[in-house]
Amino acid sequence: MAPILLALIAVWLFFGATNEVFLSYRNLSFLSVQIVVTATIGLALLFVLILGEIDLAVVGTSAVAATVAASLAVNADVPAALAILAAVATGAVIGFAQGLVVIFTRSPSFIVSLGTSLILSGALLYLLPPTGLISLVDQPLANLTITYLPYWLGYVLAAAIVLVVLVLRVHAFLDKRRHGLPAHFGREVLGVTLLVAIGSACVVAVLNGYRGVPTPLAILLGLVVLSSYVTTQTTFGLHLYAIGTNAEAARRAGIRVPYVRLVAFMVTGMIGAFGGIIAAGRILSVSTESASPTLLLQAIAATVIGGASLFGGRGSVWSPLVGAIVVGSIANGMLLLDASTEARLAVQGAILIAAIAMDSLISKWGRPSAS
């Protein structure tokens, strides 16, 4: 993660020096909103990536789930909260179906999810009206994702995140001590918590310099913190990494590999549904464009850039967020510099390759020597 953070700082310094607008409160607020959908889809993907699987249908799932929510809210006057629950349930059902096929047929998740994405494209066309679009203008469902938190509530959110991180770090520290493993309270608990506190306060202060913390960003941070607890403090989370590292060894250790895989696909679908709702709120509609392949590629790129592995066993819930900030910052900065589309795509691709290469080299250097 450290090399990616250094790369992010370098990107910000470069664009901040070449365009004074880049580091303005307004642009940073816009950037925080722009990266939310990519980071949310990336977070959804992370759960299956840790297993060494892939879900190419996650964007299709997000689009169908958002369409279900929009249809209920607009056509049936269902309250926004119930429409969102229906969307999340839709994502869970799609993930459950995919997981069953992968588990019982032992087919590669790449092929299964590719086929599912085509099915979902057809389902999206079926659910949409003949116009191919459902407008969310003046709908409470959209208002949830285009508003900002009051200034004071932003700091409350930051304090809550710091408190959760502190509790999780203390729990991990005590767990290490119980098992006789080396643990350093100052570095592993106080140091990490202090960094999170400083970072959270700075982020809220910057965002409050414009309109406050965007509600979509608050939703994303809530999902990240919840996912952090699940992946680090629960048996399910530990089993995810065990299976991703060595599925056969995990099976022999008594881990129910099929069950964990099934739940992981369901979680991916559920988080993907949130991503679809946020995306719909941003553009105030759902349409055939909601299942954009570009979004899928950006989410995969962001998650890998942030430190997750396509081969399983590695990745943090913060990986999609950090990676999305890097990808979004480059796109935003080059747009401000009036760079051509081909130049922006070329640079983003080069950064992706460089990040993967750097991560591979650092991982290689970090392994103990066989001699």
XYZ file of C-alpha atoms in Angstrom, residues 138-274:
137
model
C -37.049 14.878 -7.950
C -37.066 11.340 -6.567
C -36.054 10.727 -2.907
C -34.029 7.740 -4.133
C -31.727 10.087 -6.064
C -31.672 12.727 -3.342
C -29.928 10.244 -1.070
C -26.885 10.302 -3.344
C -26.653 13.943 -4.440
C -26.713 15.629 -1.029
C -23.979 16.626 1.425
C -23.627 16.024 5.144
C -23.819 19.019 7.500
C -20.348 20.251 8.428
C -20.580 18.995 12.011
C -21.813 15.576 10.912
C -18.727 15.175 8.740
C -16.531 15.394 11.836
C -18.829 12.979 13.674
C -18.360 10.541 10.786
C -14.582 10.975 10.997
C -14.633 10.376 14.757
C -16.745 7.252 14.282
C -14.286 5.879 11.721
C -11.360 6.557 14.072
C -13.186 4.835 16.934
C -13.938 1.770 14.816
C -10.321 1.574 13.640
C -9.108 1.860 17.246
C -11.407 -0.954 18.389
C -10.355 -3.192 15.496
C -6.644 -2.543 16.083
C -6.944 -3.212 19.821
C -8.832 -6.440 19.105
C -6.124 -7.545 16.655
C -3.393 -6.628 19.172
C -5.006 -8.629 21.974
C -5.580 -11.557 19.629
C -1.875 -11.630 18.776
C -0.935 -11.508 22.453
C -3.274 -14.399 23.259
C -1.591 -16.538 20.611
C 1.917 -15.596 21.717
C 2.693 -13.630 18.563
C 4.859 -10.483 18.606
C 2.745 -7.332 18.881
C 3.713 -3.676 19.326
C 0.955 -1.542 20.845
C 2.503 1.783 19.910
C 3.022 0.964 16.253
C 0.095 -1.339 15.543
C -2.567 0.446 17.588
C -1.640 4.016 18.475
C 0.354 4.703 15.301
C -2.296 3.446 12.900
C -5.128 5.118 14.818
C -3.270 8.441 14.885
C -2.669 8.316 11.131
C -6.341 7.543 10.497
C -7.404 10.368 12.829
C -5.171 12.923 11.109
C -6.191 11.737 7.659
C -9.910 11.724 8.472
C -9.789 15.212 9.993
C -7.912 16.582 6.974
C -10.343 15.002 4.502
C -13.384 16.389 6.323
C -11.787 19.836 6.622
C -11.071 19.926 2.876
C -14.544 18.721 1.910
C -16.157 21.167 4.332
C -14.277 23.863 2.460
C -16.799 23.394 -0.354
C -20.186 21.963 0.660
C -19.364 19.245 3.155
C -18.848 15.494 2.930
C -20.844 14.115 -0.042
C -23.432 11.570 1.081
C -22.244 8.971 -1.486
C -18.740 9.181 0.003
C -20.167 8.673 3.492
C -22.041 5.590 2.247
C -18.854 4.232 0.670
C -16.831 4.799 3.848
C -19.520 3.022 5.840
C -19.322 0.039 3.486
C -15.512 0.043 3.701
C -15.480 0.096 7.511
C -18.099 -2.667 7.690
C -16.161 -4.721 5.136
C -12.970 -4.153 7.133
C -14.618 -5.692 10.174
C -15.926 -8.635 8.154
C -12.601 -9.405 6.478
C -10.368 -8.971 9.536
C -12.456 -9.844 12.583
C -14.758 -12.658 11.486
C -14.220 -16.316 10.708
C -15.657 -15.749 7.249
C -13.041 -13.091 6.518
C -10.161 -15.266 7.689
C -11.475 -18.129 5.571
C -11.572 -15.847 2.518
C -7.831 -15.256 2.696
C -7.085 -18.874 3.575
C -8.945 -20.125 0.492
C -7.397 -17.472 -1.725
C -3.925 -18.443 -0.558
C -4.391 -22.212 -0.915
C -7.871 -23.617 -1.489
C -6.832 -27.251 -1.090
C -5.033 -26.605 2.190
C -8.070 -24.677 3.420
C -10.343 -27.594 2.544
C -8.123 -30.053 4.387
C -8.137 -27.735 7.397
C -11.913 -28.131 7.597
C -12.968 -24.875 5.976
C -16.229 -25.150 4.040
C -14.826 -23.810 0.787
C -18.068 -23.988 -1.280
C -20.028 -22.139 1.417
C -17.456 -19.342 1.664
C -17.390 -18.962 -2.115
C -21.176 -18.793 -2.259
C -21.354 -16.099 0.418
C -18.557 -14.127 -1.262
C -20.488 -13.980 -4.542
C -23.592 -12.876 -2.642
C -21.678 -10.100 -0.870
C -20.264 -8.975 -4.211
C -23.783 -8.724 -5.610
C -25.079 -6.821 -2.583
C -22.295 -4.228 -2.563
C -22.576 -3.973 -6.339
C -26.245 -3.036 -5.862
C -25.197 -0.088 -3.709
